[in-house]
Amino acid sequence: MKTWHKVAIGAGAVVVLGGIVLFSVNQANKGVVTVQTAKVANQESLVSVVTASGEIKPTTYTNVTAQGFGRITGILVKEGDHVKKGDKLLLQENVQATADVQAQSAAINSAESGVQAAEASFRAAQSDLTLQQANLEKAKLDYDRGQGLFKDGLIPKQDFDQRKTTYDGAAAAVESARSRVQSLKAQLDQTRSQVNQGRAVGLRLKDVLQKTTYTSPINGIVSYLPERVGDYVVPGIQNSNGSFLDDALGYVGGDRGSEGGRDRYRQREAGPRG
């Protein structure tokens, strides 16, 4: 065999062997995931900008609602004012409420004077009962002694009868005094009950008067004031401009948000209310 034939056969064998090796390697690497690594930038160099449309609302907010019928006589704040919990926001007409409180206070004072008078009469009746009981005890002793003396013939019947009459009168006086004490005690209890009832009514009237002054329920910013001085407020009743007054007296938010949010509140005030 010639030399070049041997070289060709050897080269072919090498090629076949290489193909077998490559095929084996490919079969062994099936299912293997290739992982690429790279250097990660520092956290402070990562920047993300998000653009979105919408409106900013306060995280905490509340409506100041109408608490009773009446005309607004004063608004003590304006939109944008910072307020603290308990700060006065608005005043409502309170002439009738003030008059009711004053009248009830006078009635309570009169009833309390009546209680004092009733207590004095009751104490006097108790003292009189004690006195009449002492007189009865003395009359009984004289009567019992007189019975013995009359039985022994030591006193005349007229003297004995006088002692018995005195004893009977003392017993009757005690019963009368006791009845008077019981009657005055009932009157005293009734007068005290009237005072307690009057005080309860007074507390209710004071609560009505207190509700004519509106205060902020939270710390925040006044965001919306749809009403004006002179407007009438009626809880749950719709007024002529279409605004439900029971939830449109004012709006206090813990955070007014951006300029866009403030513009929104101004638009709400300028536009139709409903």
PDB file of N, CA, C and O in Angstrom, residues 36 43 64 122 147 159 187 193 221 267:
ATOM      1  N   GLN A  36     -24.827  33.536  33.074  1.00  0.00           N
ATOM      2  CA  GLN A  36     -23.928  34.632  32.764  1.00  0.00           C
ATOM      3  C   GLN A  36     -23.840  35.558  33.959  1.00  0.00           C
ATOM      4  O   GLN A  36     -24.838  35.851  34.607  1.00  0.00           O
ATOM      5  N   GLN A  43     -26.295  50.578  44.654  1.00  0.00           N
ATOM      6  CA  GLN A  43     -27.712  50.877  44.795  1.00  0.00           C
ATOM      7  C   GLN A  43     -28.024  52.343  44.519  1.00  0.00           C
ATOM      8  O   GLN A  43     -29.044  52.680  43.924  1.00  0.00           O
ATOM      9  N   VAL A  64     -66.939  68.424  58.239  1.00  0.00           N
ATOM     10  CA  VAL A  64     -67.585  69.084  59.371  1.00  0.00           C
ATOM     11  C   VAL A  64     -69.049  69.240  59.002  1.00  0.00           C
ATOM     12  O   VAL A  64     -69.392  70.002  58.103  1.00  0.00           O
ATOM     13  N   PHE A 122     -88.995  70.133 106.454  1.00  0.00           N
ATOM     14  CA  PHE A 122     -88.883  68.741 106.885  1.00  0.00           C
ATOM     15  C   PHE A 122     -88.120  68.628 108.195  1.00  0.00           C
ATOM     16  O   PHE A 122     -88.520  67.885 109.108  1.00  0.00           O
ATOM     17  N   GLN A 147    -103.349  56.540 137.417  1.00  0.00           N
ATOM     18  CA  GLN A 147    -104.175  55.342 137.547  1.00  0.00           C
ATOM     19  C   GLN A 147    -103.976  54.679 138.914  1.00  0.00           C
ATOM     20  O   GLN A 147    -104.949  54.255 139.557  1.00  0.00           O
ATOM     21  N   ASP A 159    -109.239  64.734 138.669  1.00  0.00           N
ATOM     22  CA  ASP A 159    -107.791  64.811 138.459  1.00  0.00           C
ATOM     23  C   ASP A 159    -107.321  63.680 137.540  1.00  0.00           C
ATOM     24  O   ASP A 159    -106.492  63.868 136.630  1.00  0.00           O
ATOM     25  N   GLN A 187     -92.885  65.561  99.767  1.00  0.00           N
ATOM     26  CA  GLN A 187     -92.722  66.810  99.019  1.00  0.00           C
ATOM     27  C   GLN A 187     -91.244  67.090  98.725  1.00  0.00           C
ATOM     28  O   GLN A 187     -90.897  67.554  97.631  1.00  0.00           O
ATOM     29  N   SER A 193     -86.539  65.539  92.827  1.00  0.00           N
ATOM     30  CA  SER A 193     -86.685  64.898  91.520  1.00  0.00           C
ATOM     31  C   SER A 193     -86.866  65.941  90.423  1.00  0.00           C
ATOM     32  O   SER A 193     -86.303  65.811  89.323  1.00  0.00           O
ATOM     33  N   ILE A 221     -55.553  70.830  57.684  1.00  0.00           N
ATOM     34  CA  ILE A 221     -55.656  72.034  56.863  1.00  0.00           C
ATOM     35  C   ILE A 221     -57.086  72.143  56.347  1.00  0.00           C
ATOM     36  O   ILE A 221     -57.663  71.154  55.899  1.00  0.00           O
ATOM     37  N   GLN A 267     -61.614  74.624  42.271  1.00  0.00           N
ATOM     38  CA  GLN A 267     -62.609  74.362  41.241  1.00  0.00           C
ATOM     39  C   GLN A 267     -63.906  73.860  41.832  1.00  0.00           C
ATOM     40  O   GLN A 267     -64.980  74.205  41.374  1.00  0.00           O
TER      41      GLN A 267
END
